Structures are given as structure tokens and as C-alpha cells.
mmCIF file of C-alpha atoms in Angstrom:
data_model
loop_
_atom_site.group_PDB
_atom_site.id
_atom_site.type_symbol
_atom_site.label_atom_id
_atom_site.label_comp_id
_atom_site.label_asym_id
_atom_site.label_seq_id
_atom_site.Cartn_x
_atom_site.Cartn_y
_atom_site.Cartn_z
ATOM 1 C CA MET V 1 -29.648 -9.215 -28.165
ATOM 2 C CA LYS V 2 -26.969 -6.846 -27.593
ATOM 3 C CA LYS V 3 -24.400 -7.058 -24.922
ATOM 4 C CA VAL V 4 -25.004 -5.361 -21.710
ATOM 5 C CA SER V 5 -22.381 -2.464 -21.398
ATOM 6 C CA VAL V 6 -19.586 -3.258 -18.747
ATOM 7 C CA ILE V 7 -19.413 0.590 -17.286
ATOM 8 C CA ALA V 8 -23.560 -0.187 -16.802
ATOM 9 C CA THR V 9 -22.645 -3.369 -15.193
ATOM 10 C CA PHE V 10 -19.875 -2.043 -13.241
ATOM 11 C CA VAL V 11 -22.090 1.354 -11.234
ATOM 12 C CA LEU V 12 -24.932 -1.192 -10.793
ATOM 13 C CA ILE V 13 -22.886 -3.018 -8.558
ATOM 14 C CA LEU V 14 -20.779 -0.509 -7.458
ATOM 15 C CA PHE V 15 -23.533 1.179 -6.028
ATOM 16 C CA THR V 16 -26.061 -2.251 -5.196
ATOM 17 C CA SER V 17 -23.590 -3.669 -2.796
ATOM 18 C CA ILE V 18 -22.107 -3.082 0.679
ATOM 19 C CA SER V 19 -18.623 -2.889 2.216
ATOM 20 C CA ALA V 20 -17.100 -2.286 5.800
ATOM 21 C CA LEU V 21 -16.037 1.021 6.376
ATOM 22 C CA ALA V 22 -11.770 1.155 6.432
ATOM 23 C CA ASP V 23 -9.453 3.292 6.047
ATOM 24 C CA LEU V 24 -7.316 3.958 2.641
ATOM 25 C CA TYR V 25 -4.267 2.838 4.213
ATOM 26 C CA ASP V 26 -5.370 -0.705 5.377
ATOM 27 C CA PHE V 27 -5.557 -1.518 1.733
ATOM 28 C CA GLU V 28 -2.690 -1.077 1.152
ATOM 29 C CA GLY V 29 -0.004 -4.442 0.849
ATOM 30 C CA THR V 30 0.214 -7.355 -0.777
ATOM 31 C CA TRP V 31 -2.670 -9.643 -1.029
ATOM 32 C CA ARG V 32 -3.149 -13.043 -2.692
ATOM 33 C CA ASN V 33 -6.106 -14.926 -4.338
ATOM 34 C CA ASN V 34 -7.198 -17.738 -1.592
ATOM 35 C CA ASN V 35 -7.815 -19.860 -4.923
ATOM 36 C CA PRO V 36 -4.841 -20.997 -5.866
ATOM 37 C CA LYS V 37 -6.204 -22.691 -9.110
ATOM 38 C CA THR V 38 -7.979 -19.218 -10.361
ATOM 39 C CA GLU V 39 -7.447 -18.644 -14.122
ATOM 40 C CA GLY V 40 -7.892 -15.163 -13.248
ATOM 41 C CA ILE V 41 -6.025 -12.341 -10.801
ATOM 42 C CA SER V 42 -3.913 -14.675 -8.457
ATOM 43 C CA SER V 43 -1.795 -10.943 -6.700
ATOM 44 C CA LEU V 44 -2.594 -8.007 -5.989
ATOM 45 C CA LYS V 45 -0.140 -4.989 -5.002
ATOM 46 C CA ILE V 46 -2.256 -1.686 -3.991
ATOM 47 C CA GLU V 47 0.421 0.845 -2.611
ATOM 48 C CA LEU V 48 -0.613 4.615 -2.194
ATOM 49 C CA ASN V 49 2.013 6.891 -4.186
ATOM 50 C CA VAL V 50 1.744 10.272 -1.967
ATOM 51 C CA TYR V 51 -2.047 10.552 -2.751
ATOM 52 C CA THR V 52 -3.436 8.458 -5.591
ATOM 53 C CA PRO V 53 -3.698 4.535 -5.127
ATOM 54 C CA ALA V 54 -1.692 2.186 -8.127
ATOM 55 C CA ILE V 55 -2.613 -1.497 -8.170
ATOM 56 C CA GLU V 56 -0.187 -3.829 -9.506
ATOM 57 C CA ALA V 57 -2.578 -7.337 -10.466
ATOM 58 C CA SER V 58 -1.427 -10.400 -11.742
ATOM 59 C CA ALA V 59 -3.229 -13.100 -13.194
ATOM 60 C CA GLN V 60 -3.354 -16.401 -14.222
ATOM 61 C CA CYS V 61 -4.637 -16.741 -18.024
ATOM 62 C CA CYS V 62 -2.965 -20.500 -19.253
ATOM 63 C CA LEU V 63 -1.869 -22.398 -15.858
ATOM 64 C CA PRO V 64 0.727 -22.709 -14.893
ATOM 65 C CA GLU V 65 2.023 -19.773 -16.884
ATOM 66 C CA GLN V 66 1.528 -16.801 -14.968
ATOM 67 C CA HIS V 67 1.584 -12.898 -16.822
ATOM 68 C CA LYS V 68 1.124 -9.015 -15.717
ATOM 69 C CA TRP V 69 -1.724 -6.899 -16.084
ATOM 70 C CA GLY V 70 0.937 -4.130 -15.123
ATOM 71 C CA THR V 71 -0.131 -1.281 -12.757
ATOM 72 C CA VAL V 72 -2.659 1.202 -12.834
ATOM 73 C CA ASP V 73 -4.365 4.436 -11.004
ATOM 74 C CA ALA V 74 -7.108 3.856 -8.705
ATOM 75 C CA MET V 75 -10.411 5.519 -8.115
ATOM 76 C CA VAL V 76 -11.113 6.005 -4.239
ATOM 77 C CA TYR V 77 -15.246 5.566 -3.200
ATOM 78 C CA GLY V 78 -16.218 6.410 0.349
ATOM 79 C CA PRO V 79 -19.486 6.961 1.691
ATOM 80 C CA LYS V 80 -22.463 9.640 0.242
ATOM 81 C CA GLY V 81 -21.326 12.911 2.222
ATOM 82 C CA ALA V 82 -17.534 11.668 3.379
ATOM 83 C CA GLU V 83 -15.119 14.544 3.970
ATOM 84 C CA ASN V 84 -11.932 12.459 4.495
ATOM 85 C CA LEU V 85 -11.300 9.587 2.084
ATOM 86 C CA TRP V 86 -8.586 8.276 4.334
ATOM 87 C CA GLU V 87 -10.615 7.591 6.994
ATOM 88 C CA SER V 88 -13.532 6.771 5.392
ATOM 89 C CA ALA V 89 -12.900 4.688 2.167
ATOM 90 C CA ASP V 90 -14.841 1.955 1.539
ATOM 91 C CA THR V 91 -14.301 0.551 -2.287
ATOM 92 C CA LEU V 92 -11.275 1.226 -4.810
ATOM 93 C CA SER V 93 -11.858 0.455 -8.493
ATOM 94 C CA ALA V 94 -9.327 0.259 -11.263
ATOM 95 C CA LEU V 95 -9.309 -0.004 -15.157
ATOM 96 C CA PHE V 96 -6.740 -2.629 -16.979
ATOM 97 C CA ARG V 97 -6.997 -3.264 -20.602
ATOM 98 C CA THR V 98 -4.724 -6.523 -21.705
ATOM 99 C CA LYS V 99 -4.416 -7.629 -25.130
ATOM 100 C CA HIS V 100 -7.587 -9.686 -25.024
ATOM 101 C CA GLY V 101 -10.105 -7.081 -23.232
ATOM 102 C CA GLN V 102 -10.423 -4.829 -20.798
ATOM 103 C CA HIS V 103 -11.637 -5.894 -16.598
ATOM 104 C CA VAL V 104 -13.005 -3.402 -14.279
ATOM 105 C CA VAL V 105 -11.893 -4.647 -10.666
ATOM 106 C CA ILE V 106 -13.881 -3.314 -8.272
ATOM 107 C CA ILE V 107 -11.372 -3.870 -4.457
ATOM 108 C CA ARG V 108 -13.378 -3.394 -1.194
ATOM 109 C CA MET V 109 -12.613 -4.902 2.325
ATOM 110 C CA PRO V 110 -15.128 -7.330 4.460
ATOM 111 C CA GLU V 111 -13.232 -7.972 6.874
ATOM 112 C CA ILE V 112 -9.751 -6.575 8.603
ATOM 113 C CA ASN V 113 -7.025 -8.292 5.922
ATOM 114 C CA THR V 114 -9.654 -9.767 3.805
ATOM 115 C CA LEU V 115 -11.073 -8.411 -0.106
ATOM 116 C CA GLN V 116 -13.435 -8.944 -1.459
ATOM 117 C CA VAL V 117 -12.282 -8.369 -5.259
ATOM 118 C CA GLU V 118 -14.783 -8.349 -8.637
ATOM 119 C CA VAL V 119 -13.911 -8.055 -11.985
ATOM 120 C CA LEU V 120 -16.119 -7.613 -15.128
ATOM 121 C CA THR V 121 -14.403 -8.646 -17.951
ATOM 122 C CA HIS V 122 -15.180 -6.893 -21.645
ATOM 123 C CA TYR V 123 -13.347 -8.412 -24.427
ATOM 124 C CA THR V 124 -12.714 -6.720 -27.265
ATOM 125 C CA ASP V 125 -9.948 -8.910 -29.378
ATOM 126 C CA LYS V 126 -12.200 -11.407 -32.171
ATOM 127 C CA SER V 127 -13.001 -14.327 -29.877
ATOM 128 C CA LYS V 128 -16.141 -13.492 -29.914
ATOM 129 C CA LYS V 129 -16.626 -15.057 -25.905
ATOM 130 C CA THR V 130 -19.196 -13.738 -23.841
ATOM 131 C CA ASP V 131 -18.406 -10.777 -21.261
ATOM 132 C CA PHE V 132 -18.672 -12.094 -17.566
ATOM 133 C CA ARG V 133 -18.130 -11.146 -13.820
ATOM 134 C CA GLU V 134 -16.593 -13.004 -10.949
ATOM 135 C CA VAL V 135 -15.602 -12.721 -7.674
ATOM 136 C CA HIS V 136 -12.496 -13.687 -5.343
ATOM 137 C CA ARG V 137 -11.603 -13.311 -1.902
ATOM 138 C CA PHE V 138 -7.800 -12.190 -1.265
ATOM 139 C CA GLN V 139 -5.807 -12.456 2.062
ATOM 140 C CA ARG V 140 -3.013 -9.978 3.011
ATOM 141 C CA ILE V 141 0.368 -11.349 2.320
ATOM 142 C CA MET V 142 2.267 -10.656 5.922
ATOM 143 C CA GLU V 143 5.913 -8.910 5.622
ATOM 144 C CA ARG V 144 7.817 -9.806 8.732
ATOM 145 C CA GLN V 145 10.324 -7.621 9.883
ATOM 146 C CA PRO V 146 14.195 -8.885 9.120
ATOM 147 C CA ALA V 147 15.395 -10.791 11.842
ATOM 148 C CA GLY V 148 17.772 -8.547 13.921
ATOM 149 C CA ALA V 149 16.840 -5.509 12.695
ATOM 150 C CA PRO V 150 14.929 -3.414 15.734
ATOM 151 C CA LYS V 151 11.301 -3.564 16.304
ATOM 152 C CA LEU V 152 9.941 0.276 15.175
ATOM 153 C CA ILE V 153 6.922 1.464 18.044
ATOM 154 C CA SER V 154 5.732 4.644 17.027
ATOM 155 C CA PRO V 155 4.669 6.243 15.184
ATOM 156 C CA ALA V 156 2.704 3.116 13.742
ATOM 157 C CA ASN V 157 3.031 2.596 9.604
ATOM 158 C CA HIS V 158 -0.016 4.774 7.809
ATOM 159 C CA THR V 159 0.097 7.396 10.405
ATOM 160 C CA ALA V 160 -1.606 10.654 9.940
ATOM 161 C CA PHE V 161 -0.764 13.913 11.557
ATOM 162 C CA PHE V 162 -2.789 17.191 11.824
ATOM 163 C CA HIS V 163 -1.025 19.316 13.960
ATOM 164 C CA TYR V 164 1.659 22.345 13.937
ATOM 165 C CA PRO V 165 4.959 22.852 13.924
ATOM 166 C CA ARG V 166 5.438 19.683 12.777
ATOM 167 C CA LYS V 167 7.858 17.705 15.917
ATOM 168 C CA THR V 168 7.807 14.087 15.641
ATOM 169 C CA THR V 169 9.127 11.047 17.757
ATOM 170 C CA LEU V 170 10.333 8.050 16.622
ATOM 171 C CA ARG V 171 10.398 5.628 19.106
ATOM 172 C CA TRP V 172 11.988 1.813 19.152
ATOM 173 C CA ASP V 173 12.178 -1.548 20.892
ATOM 174 C CA LYS V 174 15.766 -1.701 22.666
ATOM 175 C CA LYS V 175 18.306 -4.248 21.377
ATOM 176 C CA TYR V 176 20.055 -6.277 23.769
ATOM 177 C CA ASN V 177 23.569 -6.683 21.614
ATOM 178 C CA ALA V 178 23.687 -3.341 19.416
ATOM 179 C CA ALA V 179 26.238 -1.238 20.252
ATOM 180 C CA GLY V 180 24.055 1.796 19.122
ATOM 181 C CA TYR V 181 21.642 2.995 16.417
ATOM 182 C CA ILE V 182 21.248 4.013 12.610
ATOM 183 C CA VAL V 183 18.236 6.074 12.230
ATOM 184 C CA GLU V 184 17.537 7.054 8.529
ATOM 185 C CA ILE V 185 14.315 9.203 7.992
ATOM 186 C CA ASP V 186 13.391 9.841 4.424
ATOM 187 C CA CYS V 187 10.710 13.038 3.032
ATOM 188 C CA PHE V 188 9.328 12.554 -0.056
ATOM 189 C CA GLU V 189 9.395 15.378 -2.864
ATOM 190 C CA CYS V 190 11.926 17.143 -0.578
ATOM 191 C CA CYS V 191 14.812 17.087 -2.614
ATOM 192 C CA LYS V 192 12.919 16.127 -5.941
ATOM 193 C CA ALA V 193 9.416 15.871 -7.560
ATOM 194 C CA GLY V 194 8.406 12.470 -7.483
ATOM 195 C CA LYS V 195 10.378 11.199 -5.590
ATOM 196 C CA TRP V 196 12.185 9.960 -2.486
ATOM 197 C CA CYS V 197 15.117 11.842 -1.238
ATOM 198 C CA SER V 198 17.200 7.499 -0.604
ATOM 199 C CA GLU V 199 15.795 7.749 -4.189
ATOM 200 C CA THR V 200 18.310 10.268 -5.422
ATOM 201 C CA GLY V 201 20.960 9.712 -3.240
ATOM 202 C CA SER V 202 20.325 9.189 0.322
ATOM 203 C CA PRO V 203 17.855 9.819 2.642
ATOM 204 C CA TRP V 204 16.806 13.137 3.984
ATOM 205 C CA LYS V 205 18.225 12.418 7.168
ATOM 206 C CA THR V 206 20.863 10.153 9.270
ATOM 207 C CA VAL V 207 21.580 9.944 12.720
ATOM 208 C CA THR V 208 23.493 7.689 14.989
ATOM 209 C CA LEU V 209 22.455 7.291 18.522
ATOM 210 C CA ASP V 210 24.246 5.183 21.086
ATOM 211 C CA LYS V 211 23.101 1.421 22.112
ATOM 212 C CA ASP V 212 20.254 3.027 25.135
ATOM 213 C CA SER V 213 19.233 5.551 22.849
ATOM 214 C CA THR V 214 15.441 3.837 22.124
ATOM 215 C CA SER V 215 13.958 7.574 20.710
ATOM 216 C CA PHE V 216 14.773 10.427 18.092
ATOM 217 C CA THR V 217 12.735 13.658 17.836
ATOM 218 C CA PHE V 218 12.652 16.552 14.871
ATOM 219 C CA ASN V 219 10.860 18.825 13.173
ATOM 220 C CA PHE V 220 9.356 17.483 10.225
ATOM 221 C CA PRO V 221 9.938 20.350 7.339
ATOM 222 C CA GLY V 222 6.503 19.986 5.344
ATOM 223 C CA ALA V 223 2.978 19.247 5.214
ATOM 224 C CA GLN V 224 4.169 15.486 2.531
ATOM 225 C CA GLU V 225 4.898 12.297 3.492
ATOM 226 C CA GLY V 226 7.613 10.637 5.625
ATOM 227 C CA ARG V 227 8.867 7.402 6.559
ATOM 228 C CA TRP V 228 12.042 5.462 8.885
ATOM 229 C CA ARG V 229 13.726 3.497 9.332
ATOM 230 C CA VAL V 230 15.977 1.890 12.273
ATOM 231 C CA LYS V 231 19.535 -0.596 11.972
ATOM 232 C CA THR V 232 21.971 -1.811 14.791
ATOM 233 C CA ILE V 233 25.544 -1.733 14.989
ATOM 234 C CA ASP V 234 27.674 -4.060 16.302
ATOM 235 C CA GLU V 235 30.387 -3.361 18.366
ATOM 236 C CA ARG V 236 33.022 -3.601 15.647
ATOM 237 C CA GLY V 237 31.068 -0.275 14.021
ATOM 238 C CA GLU V 238 29.158 -2.217 11.200
ATOM 239 C CA SER V 239 25.252 -1.798 10.477
ATOM 240 C CA GLY V 240 22.915 -4.882 10.834
ATOM 241 C CA PRO V 241 19.740 -5.638 9.258
ATOM 242 C CA GLU V 242 17.459 -2.313 9.215
ATOM 243 C CA SER V 243 13.563 -2.881 10.141
ATOM 244 C CA ARG V 244 11.579 -1.716 6.654
ATOM 245 C CA TRP V 245 10.319 1.319 6.337
ATOM 246 C CA TRP V 246 7.051 2.658 8.393
ATOM 247 C CA ASP V 247 5.343 5.943 6.971
ATOM 248 C CA PHE V 248 3.810 8.967 8.244
ATOM 249 C CA ARG V 249 2.409 12.401 6.454
ATOM 250 C CA TYR V 250 1.805 15.437 7.878
ATOM 251 C CA ALA V 251 -1.970 17.243 6.498
ATOM 252 C CA ARG V 252 -0.108 21.081 7.594
#
């Protein structure tokens, strides 16, 4: 009997399964398999690199040794007729190639902070093992704000803006022991193609504000991605821990 094509199986599963409607940003983050003893994928990291999601997968083939499958670009799918996949994406897929075979990974989000991950494995080595399908559940690994860092308020992480001019106001909570604040605003491809300005030397804009400041307004330069973070200044003029980056994007 001939082996069923892994691509045919992929298409069948993709279009006969139902996934909860999600925002593309909901998929972003670090995810861990609910089964700590799995010999399949143990963790996933999904990042939105400007407009194309990238997926990094790590698997446990021979416990307790863990190995990485690497990072690949993903395809994004939504309901038929959807005009904006940022707002209606419900499925991601990616193809990983390892020394043993090919792995089609199909990712859906049946509920918030939970992923359903289907893996279709087709062996290309000489082991003559049977191709197989497996399904996993993953939970998001929550990232906590560093202790002592200001709490960011708005715009919320992953906010999409559609207005012009690009007037933007950042807001954060006041820290009772702060003598001032440093706000860093970064821009993707404002300084160099394919790079954040901070990756080429320093953020696109850095401002120092007094202790009573809990907001900052500026005009963003282009229809592209940006991100921001805030850190405190103590009475000696030294900077404290910084918040995590929160990102946003302008569509026009």
C-alpha cells in the first residue's frame, strides 16, 4: 500500500477542522507543551517579524535531551473572504525539516492562551518508520514585568493604528519612589532596513521626564512598526529596571 501524501493529509486536516477566531497578535509569545514528558515538540516561540510570523520549535526526541528544529516563516490563514488577517487569523502553518524528516505544524487557538498544535511527520531517512500525526496542547508562558519597572498602560501591546497624522500618546503608572523617567521609542526600519533603530546603536527617540510625568506625546515617522518602554530614574540620577517593550504599528 502506498503512503498517503503528507501534503494531502495536511490539506484535509486544515480545511476540515474548526478553529476559534483570533487576532494574529494573539498567537505571539512563548508556549510550552502541557505534557512535560512529550517526545514531540516541547516548546514554541512565535514572533511577528514585521508582517510575517516566525516560529521556533524545540523538541524532545530522546529524553531528557532537547534539540531545536530551528526557526521558519509561517503561513497565515483566516476564514474565506476575510479582508484583514491581522484581525481574523485563525490558523498558522509551518514546515520544519530535520535530519529525520519533514514536519508540517498546524497551529490553532481554541481558547485564549491555549494552542492546539497538530504535527504531521513524514520520514525521509532510511528508518522506514511509518508517517504519523499527533496533536498537542500548549499554554502560554506569561512574561512578568521586571520588578521595579514602571507599569505600562497605553497604547496596549500590539495596538494597530489607522489614523493620520500619527500623533501618539504613551501612558504609564507613576512610581512613588521615582525621581524621573526615561522613555525609549524604537522604530523598525527607520534607521536601517530590516533592523530596529536600537539594533543599530540607539532607539529612534529617547526622552527624560520629571517625576510627575506619566505620559508623553509625539508624532511617529511612518507607516511601520514601533515599540516603547519606560524606566525610572532614582534620586542619584541612575536609571532603574526598564519595562518590557510594548509594540504598535501604523497602517498609514
